[in-house]
């Protein structure tokens, strides 16, 4: 089974060709980082236009690299959300067009499901159920992955995602974008014990995350400096911040492991995915945490952790081989929780209906 995957939910345009034998025959990603850099953040309109400009060429390149023709395909998988709506539309419409023209089955994939299943693409041994820490610039969640299309959310962030917190902290420290790698580099020479930063929600029950208080505390401490930021102070801030994030993530993950092991005493794996998994301190701490609980830590290679289309193709393969096909009416969705039964995080409320007189 050979499937074309398409990913355009945010600021990466990506196309990939993957087989059900776990062969990644092509995996091309075009980052729009330079397009958005002058604005200091992602501009949705620019993202959508850039996907339109590049997606055709990128698919052609992936087909060339894989040595495949459209007639060799057995299916098409495209991200249908969650993400920037204009951006999602470009990839999903393109996927539908390829499916319609070549009479192929379509999988309209949830981007989070792509992340959730990507570890099974790189690791044939990885069986359900497993616990997933999904930690990126857009997401910060702990999920029970019980099977394809069977996910339970144990916790999510109440405010910023962890990667977003790294990005904001780096901006504040004048370390550039993307912030995670910049903070990690700066932290290498720093003293992580110099600044006493808060660990939001640490020690509390549950698996939710919160990072905005940590970011604000950092802001106040930077403002309070009498002599401004020099390189040594910057390094100490970066190390202290990284330490605080790692402490929180480990604490929340420990609670999630307890829930996982209670629900699935036979469960063997902790999986981590998303761009923040690149962080070496976090990787080491996660490895120790897994070992502490008799679990193995499965980390997909970085190219499958950050946004890519191979994970979308793979999620499509997992769905299509179970007969989970989507038709050409599949809708793009800006919001799309993986676990539709999950209660909204505390303080988020529910989308309400206005009464007749409201
Ligand atoms: O998964 P990803 O590539 O994209 C999405 O968020 O969709 O994740 C990017 C995020 C950014 O916020 C970036 O700062 C963070 O991952 N990141 C890191 C590191 N490398 C990337 N955070 C901490 N340490 C790193 N080494
Ligand atoms: Zn992602």
Short mmCIF file of C-alpha atoms and ligand atoms in Angstrom, two decimals:
data_model
loop_
_atom_site.label_atom_id
_atom_site.label_comp_id
_atom_site.label_asym_id
_atom_site.label_seq_id
_atom_site.Cartn_x
_atom_site.Cartn_y
_atom_site.Cartn_z
CA UNK A 1 0.00 0.00 0.00
CA UNK A 2 1.53 3.34 -1.08
CA UNK A 3 -0.05 6.52 0.28
CA UNK A 4 0.57 10.18 -0.51
CA UNK A 5 0.50 12.36 2.62
CA UNK A 6 -0.13 16.11 2.57
CA UNK A 7 0.39 18.48 5.52
CA UNK A 8 -0.41 22.22 5.49
CA UNK A 9 -1.98 22.92 8.89
CA UNK A 10 0.45 25.61 9.98
CA UNK A 11 3.66 27.05 8.54
CA UNK A 12 5.19 23.94 6.98
CA UNK A 13 4.20 22.77 3.51
CA UNK A 14 4.88 19.05 3.33
CA UNK A 15 4.35 16.02 1.10
CA UNK A 16 5.43 12.41 1.63
CA UNK A 17 5.10 8.93 0.21
CA UNK A 18 4.94 6.08 2.68
CA UNK A 19 4.17 2.37 2.38
CA UNK A 20 2.38 0.09 4.82
CA UNK A 21 5.72 -1.74 5.16
CA UNK A 22 6.96 1.44 6.93
CA UNK A 23 9.12 2.57 4.06
CA UNK A 24 9.34 6.34 3.79
CA UNK A 25 9.95 6.74 0.06
CA UNK A 26 9.92 10.54 0.19
CA UNK A 27 9.40 13.10 2.94
CA UNK A 28 9.77 16.72 1.86
CA UNK A 29 9.09 19.69 4.11
CA UNK A 30 9.27 23.34 3.16
CA UNK A 31 9.43 25.66 6.14
CA UNK A 32 7.92 29.13 5.77
CA UNK A 33 10.06 30.49 8.60
CA UNK A 34 11.60 33.21 6.41
CA UNK A 35 8.20 34.36 5.09
CA UNK A 36 6.93 35.03 8.61
CA UNK A 37 10.15 36.15 10.31
CA UNK A 38 9.72 39.88 9.52
CA UNK A 39 6.41 39.82 11.45
CA UNK A 40 7.75 38.02 14.55
CA UNK A 41 5.08 35.31 14.32
CA UNK A 42 2.97 33.32 11.90
CA UNK A 43 0.62 35.35 9.67
CA UNK A 44 -2.29 33.04 8.67
CA UNK A 45 -2.93 34.72 5.31
CA UNK A 46 0.73 34.46 4.33
CA UNK A 47 0.77 30.79 5.40
CA UNK A 48 -2.22 29.92 3.22
CA UNK A 49 -0.86 31.77 0.18
CA UNK A 50 2.54 30.16 0.55
CA UNK A 51 0.97 26.67 0.72
CA UNK A 52 -0.91 27.43 -2.52
CA UNK A 53 2.29 28.56 -4.20
CA UNK A 54 4.39 25.58 -3.16
CA UNK A 55 2.24 22.51 -2.58
CA UNK A 56 1.94 21.33 -6.21
CA UNK A 57 5.70 21.53 -6.73
CA UNK A 58 6.37 19.80 -3.43
CA UNK A 59 4.06 16.89 -4.28
CA UNK A 60 5.74 16.58 -7.68
CA UNK A 61 9.12 16.52 -5.95
CA UNK A 62 8.02 13.83 -3.48
CA UNK A 63 6.67 11.70 -6.36
CA UNK A 64 9.95 12.13 -8.25
CA UNK A 65 12.06 11.22 -5.20
CA UNK A 66 9.92 8.13 -4.61
CA UNK A 67 10.03 7.20 -8.30
CA UNK A 68 6.24 6.92 -8.20
CA UNK A 69 3.39 7.86 -10.53
CA UNK A 70 -0.11 8.78 -9.39
CA UNK A 71 -1.23 5.45 -10.81
CA UNK A 72 1.00 3.69 -8.21
CA UNK A 73 -0.90 5.22 -5.29
CA UNK A 74 -3.34 3.28 -3.14
CA UNK A 75 -4.64 6.27 -1.21
CA UNK A 76 -4.29 9.95 -0.28
CA UNK A 77 -4.10 11.33 3.25
CA UNK A 78 -4.37 15.04 3.94
CA UNK A 79 -4.49 16.98 7.20
CA UNK A 80 -8.04 18.25 7.73
CA UNK A 81 -7.30 20.14 10.99
CA UNK A 82 -6.78 21.39 13.61
CA UNK A 83 -4.82 24.38 12.34
CA UNK A 84 -5.04 27.69 10.54
CA UNK A 85 -8.21 27.30 8.54
CA UNK A 86 -6.96 28.82 5.29
CA UNK A 87 -3.82 26.74 5.48
CA UNK A 88 -5.70 23.51 6.21
CA UNK A 89 -8.06 24.16 3.28
CA UNK A 90 -5.19 24.26 0.79
CA UNK A 91 -3.89 20.79 1.69
CA UNK A 92 -7.27 19.15 2.12
CA UNK A 93 -8.63 20.50 -1.18
CA UNK A 94 -5.47 19.35 -2.94
CA UNK A 95 -5.82 15.89 -1.38
CA UNK A 96 -9.44 15.72 -2.46
CA UNK A 97 -8.53 16.73 -6.00
CA UNK A 98 -5.86 14.01 -6.28
CA UNK A 99 -8.28 11.44 -4.81
CA UNK A 100 -11.09 12.48 -7.17
CA UNK A 101 -9.01 12.59 -10.32
CA UNK A 102 -7.23 9.29 -9.69
CA UNK A 103 -10.17 7.57 -8.03
CA UNK A 104 -8.33 6.91 -4.78
CA UNK A 105 -9.59 6.51 -1.21
CA UNK A 106 -9.13 9.63 0.93
CA UNK A 107 -8.18 9.88 4.60
CA UNK A 108 -8.94 13.31 6.11
CA UNK A 109 -6.47 13.11 8.99
CA UNK A 110 -6.44 14.91 12.31
CA UNK A 111 -2.96 16.47 12.61
CA UNK A 112 -2.78 15.32 16.24
CA UNK A 113 -3.49 11.77 15.16
CA UNK A 114 -0.52 12.08 12.81
CA UNK A 115 1.68 12.97 15.81
CA UNK A 116 0.03 10.27 17.94
CA UNK A 117 0.74 7.46 15.48
CA UNK A 118 4.09 8.61 14.06
CA UNK A 119 6.06 6.51 16.56
CA UNK A 120 4.48 3.39 15.06
CA UNK A 121 5.90 4.37 11.68
CA UNK A 122 9.46 4.36 12.99
CA UNK A 123 9.02 1.48 15.43
CA UNK A 124 7.28 -1.69 14.27
CA UNK A 125 7.36 -3.06 17.82
CA UNK A 126 5.26 -0.27 19.26
CA UNK A 127 1.94 -1.80 20.24
CA UNK A 128 -1.18 -0.15 21.62
CA UNK A 129 -1.88 0.98 24.26
CA UNK A 130 0.75 3.61 25.00
CA UNK A 131 0.99 6.94 26.73
CA UNK A 132 1.80 9.90 24.53
CA UNK A 133 3.33 13.23 25.50
CA UNK A 134 2.72 15.57 22.59
CA UNK A 135 4.77 18.69 23.12
CA UNK A 136 5.27 21.26 20.36
CA UNK A 137 4.84 24.92 19.52
CA UNK A 138 1.10 24.47 19.10
CA UNK A 139 0.25 21.62 21.45
CA UNK A 140 1.00 20.34 24.90
CA UNK A 141 -1.06 17.27 25.79
CA UNK A 142 -0.88 13.90 27.48
CA UNK A 143 -2.96 11.25 25.71
CA UNK A 144 -3.77 7.59 26.16
CA UNK A 145 -3.45 6.00 22.75
CA UNK A 146 -5.51 2.82 22.90
CA UNK A 147 -5.78 2.16 19.18
CA UNK A 148 -6.33 3.90 15.87
CA UNK A 149 -9.12 6.44 16.42
CA UNK A 150 -9.18 5.57 20.14
CA UNK A 151 -7.64 8.37 22.18
CA UNK A 152 -8.24 9.66 25.70
CA UNK A 153 -6.91 13.04 26.67
CA UNK A 154 -5.52 13.05 30.20
CA UNK A 155 -4.38 16.64 30.20
CA UNK A 156 -3.72 19.68 28.07
CA UNK A 157 -2.38 23.18 28.48
CA UNK A 158 -4.56 25.82 30.06
CA UNK A 159 -2.70 28.60 28.25
CA UNK A 160 0.51 28.35 26.20
CA UNK A 161 2.02 25.24 24.65
CA UNK A 162 5.52 24.41 25.93
CA UNK A 163 7.20 25.29 22.63
CA UNK A 164 5.30 28.58 22.57
CA UNK A 165 6.61 29.28 26.09
CA UNK A 166 10.17 28.60 24.91
CA UNK A 167 9.61 30.92 21.94
CA UNK A 168 8.22 33.73 24.10
CA UNK A 169 10.97 33.34 26.70
CA UNK A 170 13.64 33.45 24.00
CA UNK A 171 12.14 36.62 22.55
CA UNK A 172 12.16 38.20 25.98
CA UNK A 173 15.82 37.27 26.43
CA UNK A 174 16.71 38.53 22.97
CA UNK A 175 17.67 35.05 21.78
CA UNK A 176 15.79 34.92 18.47
CA UNK A 177 13.31 32.51 16.85
CA UNK A 178 12.62 29.61 17.06
CA UNK A 179 13.18 29.96 20.76
CA UNK A 180 13.55 26.35 21.90
CA UNK A 181 16.88 25.63 20.21
CA UNK A 182 18.14 29.13 21.10
CA UNK A 183 17.31 28.65 24.80
CA UNK A 184 18.89 25.21 24.80
CA UNK A 185 22.10 26.60 23.27
CA UNK A 186 22.26 29.51 25.68
CA UNK A 187 21.45 27.28 28.65
CA UNK A 188 24.47 25.09 27.96
CA UNK A 189 26.78 27.56 29.69
CA UNK A 190 24.30 28.73 32.33
CA UNK A 191 23.46 28.09 35.97
CA UNK A 192 19.95 26.63 36.18
CA UNK A 193 19.75 27.28 39.91
CA UNK A 194 20.49 31.02 39.79
CA UNK A 195 16.95 32.25 39.20
CA UNK A 196 14.08 30.90 41.22
CA UNK A 197 11.26 30.57 38.69
CA UNK A 198 7.81 29.13 39.45
CA UNK A 199 6.71 25.63 38.41
CA UNK A 200 3.00 26.13 37.60
CA UNK A 201 0.68 23.25 38.66
CA UNK A 202 3.61 21.18 39.88
CA UNK A 203 2.60 18.88 42.72
CA UNK A 204 -1.09 19.31 41.89
CA UNK A 205 -3.35 16.46 40.85
CA UNK A 206 -4.09 15.88 37.18
CA UNK A 207 -2.12 16.19 33.98
CA UNK A 208 -2.86 19.71 32.76
CA UNK A 209 -0.10 22.20 31.99
CA UNK A 210 0.26 25.93 32.40
CA UNK A 211 3.18 28.06 31.28
CA UNK A 212 1.97 31.66 31.21
CA UNK A 213 2.84 32.34 34.87
CA UNK A 214 6.35 31.07 34.30
CA UNK A 215 6.79 33.39 31.34
CA UNK A 216 5.47 36.37 33.31
CA UNK A 217 7.77 35.58 36.24
CA UNK A 218 10.69 35.54 33.82
CA UNK A 219 9.59 38.90 32.41
CA UNK A 220 9.52 40.50 35.88
CA UNK A 221 12.91 39.12 36.81
CA UNK A 222 14.43 40.39 33.58
CA UNK A 223 12.88 43.82 34.14
CA UNK A 224 14.22 43.91 37.68
CA UNK A 225 17.83 43.60 36.51
CA UNK A 226 19.76 46.70 37.39
CA UNK A 227 22.46 46.36 34.78
CA UNK A 228 20.47 44.88 31.93
CA UNK A 229 21.04 41.52 30.27
CA UNK A 230 24.59 40.39 29.63
CA UNK A 231 25.49 37.06 28.09
CA UNK A 232 26.21 35.32 31.39
CA UNK A 233 22.88 36.43 32.88
CA UNK A 234 21.09 35.43 29.69
CA UNK A 235 22.62 31.95 29.94
CA UNK A 236 21.56 31.65 33.59
CA UNK A 237 18.01 32.72 32.70
CA UNK A 238 17.89 30.26 29.81
CA UNK A 239 19.12 27.41 32.01
CA UNK A 240 16.71 28.31 34.84
CA UNK A 241 13.79 28.53 32.43
CA UNK A 242 14.61 25.24 30.74
CA UNK A 243 14.92 23.59 34.14
CA UNK A 244 11.51 24.90 35.22
CA UNK A 245 9.80 23.67 32.03
CA UNK A 246 11.41 20.25 32.34
CA UNK A 247 10.37 19.98 36.02
CA UNK A 248 6.75 20.77 35.13
CA UNK A 249 6.62 18.42 32.15
CA UNK A 250 8.08 15.56 34.20
CA UNK A 251 5.70 16.16 37.09
CA UNK A 252 2.64 16.18 34.82
CA UNK A 253 3.91 13.15 32.91
CA UNK A 254 4.42 11.25 36.18
CA UNK A 255 0.75 11.74 37.03
CA UNK A 256 -0.20 10.60 33.53
CA UNK A 257 1.92 7.45 33.91
CA UNK A 258 0.00 6.63 37.08
CA UNK A 259 -3.33 6.94 35.22
CA UNK A 260 -1.95 4.96 32.28
CA UNK A 261 -0.67 2.13 34.44
CA UNK A 262 -3.94 1.99 36.35
CA UNK A 263 -5.99 1.78 33.14
CA UNK A 264 -3.53 -0.48 31.31
CA UNK A 265 -1.28 -2.42 33.69
CA UNK A 266 0.21 -4.22 30.69
CA UNK A 267 1.14 -0.96 28.90
CA UNK A 268 4.85 -0.75 28.19
CA UNK A 269 5.61 2.47 26.35
CA UNK A 270 5.86 6.17 26.95
CA UNK A 271 6.02 7.95 23.57
CA UNK A 272 7.05 11.57 23.16
CA UNK A 273 6.47 13.63 20.02
CA UNK A 274 6.47 17.27 18.87
CA UNK A 275 9.30 19.71 18.26
CA UNK A 276 10.16 20.28 21.95
CA UNK A 277 11.28 16.65 22.19
CA UNK A 278 14.47 17.88 20.49
CA UNK A 279 15.46 19.30 23.90
CA UNK A 280 18.23 17.17 25.36
CA UNK A 281 17.52 17.92 29.01
CA UNK A 282 13.89 16.92 28.50
CA UNK A 283 14.82 13.75 26.63
CA UNK A 284 17.15 12.67 29.43
CA UNK A 285 14.57 13.44 32.12
CA UNK A 286 11.85 11.56 30.21
CA UNK A 287 14.09 8.56 29.79
CA UNK A 288 14.77 8.45 33.53
CA UNK A 289 11.06 8.91 34.29
CA UNK A 290 10.06 6.03 32.01
CA UNK A 291 12.70 3.76 33.55
CA UNK A 292 11.51 4.71 37.05
CA UNK A 293 8.10 3.25 36.12
CA UNK A 294 9.29 0.23 34.16
CA UNK A 295 8.35 1.77 30.80
CA UNK A 296 10.39 2.15 27.63
CA UNK A 297 10.66 5.61 26.14
CA UNK A 298 9.94 5.67 22.41
CA UNK A 299 11.15 8.80 20.63
CA UNK A 300 10.50 8.99 16.90
CA UNK A 301 13.42 10.47 14.93
CA UNK A 302 13.28 14.25 14.97
CA UNK A 303 12.17 14.49 11.33
CA UNK A 304 9.00 12.63 12.36
CA UNK A 305 8.57 14.60 15.62
CA UNK A 306 8.33 18.01 14.00
CA UNK A 307 5.54 18.73 11.51
CA UNK A 308 5.84 16.53 8.42
CA UNK A 309 3.66 14.70 5.91
CA UNK A 310 5.09 11.20 6.47
CA UNK A 311 3.18 11.04 9.76
CA UNK A 312 0.00 12.08 7.93
CA UNK A 313 0.55 9.43 5.24
CA UNK A 314 1.14 6.86 7.98
CA UNK A 315 -2.00 7.86 9.93
CA UNK A 316 -3.83 7.55 6.59
CA UNK A 317 -2.44 4.03 6.13
CA UNK A 318 -3.50 3.05 9.65
CA UNK A 319 -7.01 4.40 9.01
CA UNK A 320 -7.49 3.15 5.46
CA UNK A 321 -6.44 -0.39 6.31
CA UNK A 322 -9.18 -0.41 8.97
CA UNK A 323 -11.64 0.76 6.34
CA UNK A 324 -11.87 4.29 7.77
CA UNK A 325 -12.32 6.24 4.54
CA UNK A 326 -13.53 9.81 4.19
CA UNK A 327 -15.57 11.14 1.33
CA UNK A 328 -15.06 14.29 -0.67
CA UNK A 329 -17.36 16.21 1.68
CA UNK A 330 -14.79 16.03 4.51
CA UNK A 331 -14.61 19.50 6.06
CA UNK A 332 -11.49 21.43 7.08
CA UNK A 333 -11.53 22.23 10.80
CA UNK A 334 -9.69 24.94 12.70
CA UNK A 335 -10.44 23.18 16.01
CA UNK A 336 -10.65 19.43 16.29
CA UNK A 337 -9.92 17.71 19.58
CA UNK A 338 -8.59 14.19 19.17
CA UNK A 339 -10.68 13.04 22.10
CA UNK A 340 -14.15 14.43 21.50
CA UNK A 341 -15.29 13.21 24.95
CA UNK A 342 -12.61 15.13 26.85
CA UNK A 343 -13.94 17.74 29.23
CA UNK A 344 -12.77 21.25 28.42
CA UNK A 345 -9.74 22.29 30.48
CA UNK A 346 -10.62 24.13 33.72
CA UNK A 347 -11.57 27.72 33.05
CA UNK A 348 -12.14 27.21 29.32
CA UNK A 349 -15.91 26.79 29.58
CA UNK A 350 -17.96 25.31 26.79
CA UNK A 351 -19.08 26.91 23.57
CA UNK A 352 -22.60 27.96 24.56
CA UNK A 353 -25.74 28.59 22.56
CA UNK A 354 -27.38 31.94 22.88
CA UNK A 355 -30.90 31.69 24.22
CA UNK A 356 -33.77 33.16 22.12
CA UNK A 357 -33.78 36.42 24.12
CA UNK A 358 -30.03 36.66 24.80
O1 LIG B 1 6.42 20.36 16.33
P1 LIG B 1 7.04 21.66 15.89
O2 LIG B 1 8.13 21.61 14.87
O3 LIG B 1 5.98 22.63 15.28
C1 LIG B 1 4.74 22.93 15.82
O4 LIG B 1 4.67 23.45 16.93
O5 LIG B 1 3.76 22.67 15.13
O6 LIG B 1 7.55 22.38 17.21
C2 LIG B 1 8.20 23.61 17.16
C3 LIG B 1 8.43 24.06 18.58
C4 LIG B 1 8.89 25.49 18.66
O7 LIG B 1 8.12 26.16 19.63
C5 LIG B 1 10.35 25.36 19.10
O8 LIG B 1 10.81 26.45 19.86
C6 LIG B 1 10.32 24.08 19.90
O9 LIG B 1 9.43 23.24 19.20
N1 LIG B 1 11.65 23.48 19.96
C7 LIG B 1 12.35 23.29 21.11
C8 LIG B 1 13.61 22.77 20.72
N2 LIG B 1 13.62 22.63 19.37
C9 LIG B 1 12.41 23.06 18.91
N3 LIG B 1 12.05 23.55 22.37
C10 LIG B 1 12.97 23.29 23.31
N4 LIG B 1 14.20 22.80 23.04
C11 LIG B 1 14.56 22.53 21.76
N5 LIG B 1 15.78 22.05 21.48
ZN1 LIG B 2 2.31 19.48 14.87
#
